[in-house]
XYZ file of C-alpha atoms in Angstrom:
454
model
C 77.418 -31.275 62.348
C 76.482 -28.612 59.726
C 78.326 -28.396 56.470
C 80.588 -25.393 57.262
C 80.772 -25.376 61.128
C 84.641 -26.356 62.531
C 84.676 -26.864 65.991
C 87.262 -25.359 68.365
C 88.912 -29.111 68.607
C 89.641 -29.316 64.798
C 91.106 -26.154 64.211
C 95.010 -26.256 63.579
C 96.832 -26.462 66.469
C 100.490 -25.289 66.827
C 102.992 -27.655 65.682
C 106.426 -27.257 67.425
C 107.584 -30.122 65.280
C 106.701 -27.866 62.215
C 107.620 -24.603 63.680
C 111.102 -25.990 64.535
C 111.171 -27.129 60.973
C 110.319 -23.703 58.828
C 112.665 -21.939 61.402
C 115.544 -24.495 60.408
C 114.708 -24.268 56.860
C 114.396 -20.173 57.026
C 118.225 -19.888 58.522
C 119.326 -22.551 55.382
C 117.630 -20.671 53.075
C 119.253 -16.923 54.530
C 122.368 -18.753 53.812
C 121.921 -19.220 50.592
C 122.513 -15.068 50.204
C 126.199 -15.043 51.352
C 126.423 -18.359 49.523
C 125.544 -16.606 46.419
C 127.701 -13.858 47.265
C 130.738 -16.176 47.552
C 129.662 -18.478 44.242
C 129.652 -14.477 42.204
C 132.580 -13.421 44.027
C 134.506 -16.574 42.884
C 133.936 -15.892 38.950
C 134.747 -12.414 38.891
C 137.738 -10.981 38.533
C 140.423 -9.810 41.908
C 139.732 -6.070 41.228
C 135.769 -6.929 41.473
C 135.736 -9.683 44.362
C 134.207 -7.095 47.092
C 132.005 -5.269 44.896
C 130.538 -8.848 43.929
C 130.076 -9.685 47.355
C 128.709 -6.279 48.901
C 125.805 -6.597 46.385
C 124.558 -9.830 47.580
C 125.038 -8.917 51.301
C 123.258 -5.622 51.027
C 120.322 -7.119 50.046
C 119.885 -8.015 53.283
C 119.610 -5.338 54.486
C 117.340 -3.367 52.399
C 114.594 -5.890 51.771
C 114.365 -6.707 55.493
C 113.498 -3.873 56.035
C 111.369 -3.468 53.622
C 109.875 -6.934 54.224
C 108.973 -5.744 57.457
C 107.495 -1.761 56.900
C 105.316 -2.977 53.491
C 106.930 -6.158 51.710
C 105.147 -8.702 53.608
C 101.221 -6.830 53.718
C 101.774 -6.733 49.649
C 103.075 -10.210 49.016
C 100.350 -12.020 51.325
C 98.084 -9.569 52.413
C 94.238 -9.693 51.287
C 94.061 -9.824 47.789
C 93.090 -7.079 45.499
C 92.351 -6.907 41.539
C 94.539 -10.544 41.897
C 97.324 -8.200 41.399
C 98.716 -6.964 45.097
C 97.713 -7.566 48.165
C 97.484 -5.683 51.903
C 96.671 -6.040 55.124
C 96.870 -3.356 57.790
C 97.464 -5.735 60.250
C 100.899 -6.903 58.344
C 102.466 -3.434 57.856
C 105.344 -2.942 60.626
C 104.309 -7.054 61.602
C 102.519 -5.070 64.390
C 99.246 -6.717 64.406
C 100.030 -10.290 64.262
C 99.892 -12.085 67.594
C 102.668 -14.397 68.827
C 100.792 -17.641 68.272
C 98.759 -16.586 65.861
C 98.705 -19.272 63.265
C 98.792 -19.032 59.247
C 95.783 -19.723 57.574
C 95.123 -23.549 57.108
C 99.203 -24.506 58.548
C 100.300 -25.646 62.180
C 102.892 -22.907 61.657
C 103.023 -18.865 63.642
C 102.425 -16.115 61.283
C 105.655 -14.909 62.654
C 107.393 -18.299 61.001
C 106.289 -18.358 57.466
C 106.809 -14.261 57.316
C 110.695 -14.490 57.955
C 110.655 -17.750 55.710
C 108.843 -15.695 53.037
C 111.233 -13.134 53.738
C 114.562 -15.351 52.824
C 113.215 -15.719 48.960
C 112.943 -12.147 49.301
C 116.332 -11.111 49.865
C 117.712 -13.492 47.504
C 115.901 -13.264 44.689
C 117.086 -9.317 43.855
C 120.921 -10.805 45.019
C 120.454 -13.567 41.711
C 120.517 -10.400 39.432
C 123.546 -8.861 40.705
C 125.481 -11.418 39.041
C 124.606 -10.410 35.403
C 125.965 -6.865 36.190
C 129.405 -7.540 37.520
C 132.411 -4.648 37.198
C 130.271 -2.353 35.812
C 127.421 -0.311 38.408
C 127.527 2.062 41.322
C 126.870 0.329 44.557
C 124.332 3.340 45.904
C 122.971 3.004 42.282
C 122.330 -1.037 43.163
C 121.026 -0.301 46.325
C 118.250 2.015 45.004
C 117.526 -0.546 42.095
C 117.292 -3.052 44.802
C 114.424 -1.033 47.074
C 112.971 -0.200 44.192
C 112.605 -3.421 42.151
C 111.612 -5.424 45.162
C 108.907 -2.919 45.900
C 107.626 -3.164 42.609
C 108.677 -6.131 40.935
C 108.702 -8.991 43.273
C 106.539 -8.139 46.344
C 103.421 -8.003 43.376
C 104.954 -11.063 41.368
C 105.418 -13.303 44.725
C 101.438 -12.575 45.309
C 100.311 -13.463 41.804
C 102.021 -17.180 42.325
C 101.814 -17.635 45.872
C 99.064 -15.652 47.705
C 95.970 -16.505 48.250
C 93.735 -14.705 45.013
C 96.863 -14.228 43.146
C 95.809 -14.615 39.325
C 98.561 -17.182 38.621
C 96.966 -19.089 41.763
C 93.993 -18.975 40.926
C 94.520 -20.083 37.629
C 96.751 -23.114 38.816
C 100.127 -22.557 38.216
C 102.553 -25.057 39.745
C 105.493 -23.175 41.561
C 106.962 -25.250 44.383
C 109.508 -22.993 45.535
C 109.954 -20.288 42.875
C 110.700 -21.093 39.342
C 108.696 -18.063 38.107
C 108.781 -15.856 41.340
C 112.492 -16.049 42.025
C 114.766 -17.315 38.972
C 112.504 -16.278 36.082
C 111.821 -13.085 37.724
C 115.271 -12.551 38.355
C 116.727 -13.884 35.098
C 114.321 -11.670 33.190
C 115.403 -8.395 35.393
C 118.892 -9.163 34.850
C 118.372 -9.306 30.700
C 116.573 -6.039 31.255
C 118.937 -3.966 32.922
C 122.190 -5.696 31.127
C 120.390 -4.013 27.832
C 120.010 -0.664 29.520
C 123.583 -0.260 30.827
C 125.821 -1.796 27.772
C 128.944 -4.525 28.551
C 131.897 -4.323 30.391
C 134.930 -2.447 28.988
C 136.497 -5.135 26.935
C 133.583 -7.734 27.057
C 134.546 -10.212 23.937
C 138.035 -8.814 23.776
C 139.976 -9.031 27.210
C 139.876 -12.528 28.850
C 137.646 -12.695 32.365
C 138.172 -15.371 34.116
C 136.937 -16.227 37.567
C 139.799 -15.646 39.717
C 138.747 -17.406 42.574
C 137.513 -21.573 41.378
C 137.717 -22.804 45.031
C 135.221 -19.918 45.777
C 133.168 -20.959 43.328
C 132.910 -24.544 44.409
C 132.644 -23.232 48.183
C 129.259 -20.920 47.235
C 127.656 -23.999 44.979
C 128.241 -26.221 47.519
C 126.398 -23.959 50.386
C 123.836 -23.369 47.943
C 123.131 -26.646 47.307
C 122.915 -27.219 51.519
C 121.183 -24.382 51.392
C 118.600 -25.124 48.898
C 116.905 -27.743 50.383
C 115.507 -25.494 53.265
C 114.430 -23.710 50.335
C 112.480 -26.182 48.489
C 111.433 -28.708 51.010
C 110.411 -25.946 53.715
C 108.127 -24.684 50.741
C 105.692 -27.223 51.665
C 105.571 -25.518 55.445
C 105.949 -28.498 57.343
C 106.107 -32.003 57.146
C 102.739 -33.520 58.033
C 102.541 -35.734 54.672
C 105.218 -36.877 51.950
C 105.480 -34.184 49.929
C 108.562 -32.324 51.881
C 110.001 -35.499 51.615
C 109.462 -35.847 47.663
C 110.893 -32.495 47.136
C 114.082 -32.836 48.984
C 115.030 -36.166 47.593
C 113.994 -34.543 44.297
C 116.018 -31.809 44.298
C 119.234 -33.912 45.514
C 118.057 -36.403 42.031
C 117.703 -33.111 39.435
C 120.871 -31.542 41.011
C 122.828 -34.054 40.317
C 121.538 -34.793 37.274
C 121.968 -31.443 35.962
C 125.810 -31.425 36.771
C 126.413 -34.812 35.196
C 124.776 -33.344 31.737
C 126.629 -30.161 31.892
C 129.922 -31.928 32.576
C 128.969 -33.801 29.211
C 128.369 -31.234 27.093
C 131.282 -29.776 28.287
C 133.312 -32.525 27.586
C 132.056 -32.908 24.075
C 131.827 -29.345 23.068
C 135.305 -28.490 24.776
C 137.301 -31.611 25.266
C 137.562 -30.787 29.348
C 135.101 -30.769 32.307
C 135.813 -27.815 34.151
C 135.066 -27.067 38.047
C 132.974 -23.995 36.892
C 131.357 -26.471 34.548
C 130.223 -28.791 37.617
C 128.930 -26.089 40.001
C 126.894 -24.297 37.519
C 125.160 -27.360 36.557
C 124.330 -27.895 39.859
C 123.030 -24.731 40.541
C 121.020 -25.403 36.632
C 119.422 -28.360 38.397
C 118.429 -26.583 41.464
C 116.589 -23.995 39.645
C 114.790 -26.217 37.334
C 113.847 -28.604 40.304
C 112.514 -25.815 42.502
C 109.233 -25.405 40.609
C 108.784 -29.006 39.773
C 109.643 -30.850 42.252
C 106.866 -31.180 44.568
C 104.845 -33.355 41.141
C 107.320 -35.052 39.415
C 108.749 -38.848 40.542
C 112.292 -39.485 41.172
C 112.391 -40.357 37.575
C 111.038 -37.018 36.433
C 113.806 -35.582 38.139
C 116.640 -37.199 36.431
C 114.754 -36.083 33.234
C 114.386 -32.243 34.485
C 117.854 -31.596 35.952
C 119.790 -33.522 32.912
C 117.602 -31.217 30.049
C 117.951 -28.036 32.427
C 121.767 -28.980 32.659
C 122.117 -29.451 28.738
C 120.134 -26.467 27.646
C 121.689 -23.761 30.331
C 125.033 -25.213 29.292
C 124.211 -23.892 25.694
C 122.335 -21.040 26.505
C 125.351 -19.367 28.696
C 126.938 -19.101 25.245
C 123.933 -17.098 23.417
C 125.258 -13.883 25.181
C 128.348 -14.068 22.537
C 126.075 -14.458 19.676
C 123.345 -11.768 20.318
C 125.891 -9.118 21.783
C 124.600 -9.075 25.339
C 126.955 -8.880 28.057
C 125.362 -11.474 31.211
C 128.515 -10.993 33.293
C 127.891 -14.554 35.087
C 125.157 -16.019 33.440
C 122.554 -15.234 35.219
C 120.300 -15.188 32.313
C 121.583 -18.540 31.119
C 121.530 -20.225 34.299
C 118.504 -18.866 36.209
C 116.107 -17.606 33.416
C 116.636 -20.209 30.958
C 116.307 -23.115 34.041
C 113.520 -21.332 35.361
C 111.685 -21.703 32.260
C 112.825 -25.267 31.727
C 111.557 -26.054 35.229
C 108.228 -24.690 35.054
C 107.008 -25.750 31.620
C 108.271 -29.369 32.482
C 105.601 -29.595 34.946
C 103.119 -29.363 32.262
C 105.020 -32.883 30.901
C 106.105 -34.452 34.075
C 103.301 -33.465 36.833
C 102.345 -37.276 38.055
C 99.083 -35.974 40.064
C 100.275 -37.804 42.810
C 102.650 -35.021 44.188
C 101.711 -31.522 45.496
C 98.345 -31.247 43.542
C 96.406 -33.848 41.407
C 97.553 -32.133 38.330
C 99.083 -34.066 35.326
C 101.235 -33.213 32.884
C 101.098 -34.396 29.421
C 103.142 -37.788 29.781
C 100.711 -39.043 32.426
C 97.564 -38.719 30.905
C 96.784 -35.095 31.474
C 96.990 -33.160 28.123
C 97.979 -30.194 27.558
C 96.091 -28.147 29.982
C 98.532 -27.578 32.864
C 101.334 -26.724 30.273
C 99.197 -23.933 29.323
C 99.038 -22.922 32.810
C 102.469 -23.253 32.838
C 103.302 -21.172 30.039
C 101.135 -18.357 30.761
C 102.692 -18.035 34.520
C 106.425 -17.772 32.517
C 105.001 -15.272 29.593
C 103.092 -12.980 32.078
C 106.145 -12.824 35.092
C 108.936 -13.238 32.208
C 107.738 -10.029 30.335
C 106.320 -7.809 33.683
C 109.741 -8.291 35.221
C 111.889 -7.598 31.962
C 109.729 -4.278 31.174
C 109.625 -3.105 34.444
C 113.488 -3.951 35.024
C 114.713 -2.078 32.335
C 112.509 0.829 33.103
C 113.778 1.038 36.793
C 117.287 0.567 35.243
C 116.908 3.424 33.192
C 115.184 5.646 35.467
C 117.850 5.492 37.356
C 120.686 5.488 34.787
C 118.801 9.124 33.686
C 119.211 10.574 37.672
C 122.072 9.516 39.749
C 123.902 7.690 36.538
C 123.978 3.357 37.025
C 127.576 2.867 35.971
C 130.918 3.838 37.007
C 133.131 5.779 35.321
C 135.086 3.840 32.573
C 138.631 4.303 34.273
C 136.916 3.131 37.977
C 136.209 0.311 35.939
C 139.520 -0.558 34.294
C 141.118 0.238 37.346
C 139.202 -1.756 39.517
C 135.524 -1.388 40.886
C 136.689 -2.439 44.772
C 138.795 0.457 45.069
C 136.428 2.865 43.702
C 133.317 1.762 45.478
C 134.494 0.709 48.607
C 137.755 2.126 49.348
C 138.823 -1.641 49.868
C 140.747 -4.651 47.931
C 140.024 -8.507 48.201
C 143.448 -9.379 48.485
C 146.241 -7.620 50.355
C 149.531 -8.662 49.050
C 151.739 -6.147 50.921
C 152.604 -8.340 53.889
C 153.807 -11.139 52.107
C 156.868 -12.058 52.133
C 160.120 -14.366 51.867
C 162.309 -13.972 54.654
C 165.082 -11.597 54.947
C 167.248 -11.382 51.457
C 171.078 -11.382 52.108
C 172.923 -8.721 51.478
C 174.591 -9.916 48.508
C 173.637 -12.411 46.126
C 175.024 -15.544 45.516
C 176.834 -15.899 41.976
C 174.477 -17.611 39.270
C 177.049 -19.854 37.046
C 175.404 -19.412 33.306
C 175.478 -16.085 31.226
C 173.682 -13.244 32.682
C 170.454 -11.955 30.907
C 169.132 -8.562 30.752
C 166.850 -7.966 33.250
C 164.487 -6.320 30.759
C 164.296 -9.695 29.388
C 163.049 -11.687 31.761
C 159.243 -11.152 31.715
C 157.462 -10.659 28.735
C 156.801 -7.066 27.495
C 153.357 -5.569 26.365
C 151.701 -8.098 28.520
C 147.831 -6.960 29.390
C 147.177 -8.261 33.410
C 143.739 -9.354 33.464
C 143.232 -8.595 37.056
């Protein structure tokens, strides 16, 4: 047969195995949204709860439909300049046929959109949580249309579509490490440095008022996260799904046990918080590099991503910056420790036949590497803060500083977390029964000048 000629018989068919697969993988991975939303919820405080988890769940909404009019056609379209790409056929999804089948995959066009689509919504949702108690919700909104439109549909094309220059070029990016948590990490830092800290930040105690919350939303995002990274790999007709799912169970876990000990070192105590942020540190630095690194390399990733985002939550206290939840600590710095690792840890036996320094490769692919972090760290953190202050300048990005003391749920959403009103203890008798003991003052009895940190 002549070089170039495929035959009708070898052309992909469609796989209902893998179709069943991506469409499994696509309704983990939407999970992963309210997940977040309930894992931010958890660590804010009661009078932000709602606010917390209206900005997660209205990502849905926007960037589906914005997926669907544009998103899509720019992400994966035909390339153009390596920068953006577009396809009439992809605007509106109106020219794709039901069985039509994506390029070189056993998979419908239709499946890997609305799994494409997933990363989408969460990816602007991971930023929310660096701006907690502190911005409009139709300000959000807009920086959410906007950012997607201009930040991510462009970066996810660079690392993932076909003539992106970051594909081209060969950087490794399983599931994200530079198009989701870097991105998002870096447009968090941005926008953080545009709209100044919370009312009190570094004076009034903010504890997460909610732990069991917490713990709920790690734990769904861990669930969820292997749709995430193991549907990546858009079906399951060789080993490599396999490798990344048992990989990012070995990193995740890792991760947590190294946070827990720096924890328990630095602090005396390994906390709850302590133990679901490391596992979501693990599960960010796996999700580039897990599809080339062994089992091994995993434990290696997920326990240095654990360490280093357990001291890196910290650097907001030193260098003034107010990261509400750590987004920057947790997604940006893992991101980064998950994508250059490739460039050490890359076996060549994985996803591509790239190695990484410790198997014999050099240093080539951690050049790759680092230019794919440099390029998306410092587009997304420009273009963040711009859109941030764009909008600060027109329709103002923060609420007024007694919404905020008073509580950002009430303000925004005419709505509390919590209502305490019908709770009760039974019917009190009429009189009360004599105390023996010397009666106190009733002034006395609670503690007076006491700040609530609600």
């Amino acid at each position: 047969m002549p070089p170039g000629i495929t035959l009708a018989a070898d052309a992909p068919q469609l796989s209902a195995a893998n179709t069943g697969f991506m469409l499994i993988c696509s309704a983990l991975v939407m999970l992963m949204t309210p997940a977040l939303a309930f894992f931010y919820g958890g660590m804010v405080r009661v009078k932000s709860t709602l606010n917390m988890l209206m900005m997660s769940f209205i990502s849905l909404g926007i960037v589906t439909v914005l997926w669907v009019l544009y998103g899509f056609s720019v992400a994966f379209g035909t390339d153009h300049g390596s920068l953006v790409g577009w396809d009439g056929d992809y605007v509106g999804l109106g020219g794709i046929g039901i069985d039509q089948l994506w390029d070189g995959y056993t998979i419908p066009v239709y499946v890997f959109a609305v799994f494409q689509l997933m990363f989408a919504v969460l990816t602007p949702a991971l930023i929310s949580g660096a701006l907690a108690d502190r911005v409009k919700f139709t300000a959000w909104a807009l920086f959410v249309a906007l950012w997607a439109t201009i930040v991510y549909f462009p970066v996810a094309h660079w690392v993932w579509g076909t003539g992106g220059w970051a594909f081209e070029l060969g950087v490794i990016d399983f599931a994200g490490g530079t198009a989701v948590h870097i991105n998002a990490g870096a447009a968090a830092l941005g926008v953080i440095l545009v709209i100044g800290k919370r009312v009190g930040f570094k004076k009034d105690p903010m504890r997460p008022h909610s732990l069991p919350l917490v713990m709920l939303g790690a734990g769904l995002l861990w669930f969820g996260w292997f749709g995430f990274n193991a549907g990546s790999w858009l079906g399951n007709d060789d080993g490599v799904g396999a490798l990344m799912f048992l990989n990012t169970q070995i990193a995740t876990a890792a991760a947590m046990l190294a946070w827990l000990a720096y924890e328990k070192i630095r602090h005396g105590a390994c906390t709850t918080l302590g133990a679901a942020s490391g596992a979501v540190a693990g599960l960010v630095a796996v999700t580039p590099s897990g599809g080339s690194c062994s089992p091994l390399g995993a434990i290696a990733i997920g326990a240095v991503a654990g360490l280093l985002c357990a001291m890196a939550v910290g650097l907001k206290f030193t260098f003034g910056y107010d990261d509400s939840l750590d987004v920057v600590g947790v997604h940006l710095v893992g991101g980064i420790v998950g994508s250059l690792l490739v460039g050490l840890f890359a076996t060549g036996g994985g996803q591509s036949e790239a190695q990484g320094l410790l198997y014999g490769g050099g240093l080539e692919q951690l050049g790759k590497q680092a230019a794919g972090v440099g390029a998306v760290l410092a587009y997304s953190f420009v273009a963040s803060a711009v859109l941030a202050l764009l909008i600060d300048r027109t329709i103002g990005m923060r609420v007024d500083e007694d919404e905020e003391v008073g509580g950002i749920d009430q303000f925004q959403h005419a709505e509390t977390a919590y209502d305490f009103s019908g709770a009760g203890g039974g019917i009190l008798p009429r009189t009360a029964p004599a105390v023996p003991g010397p009666v106190k003052d009733a002034s006395s009895a609670a503690p007076k000048n006491k700040k609530v940190d609600a």
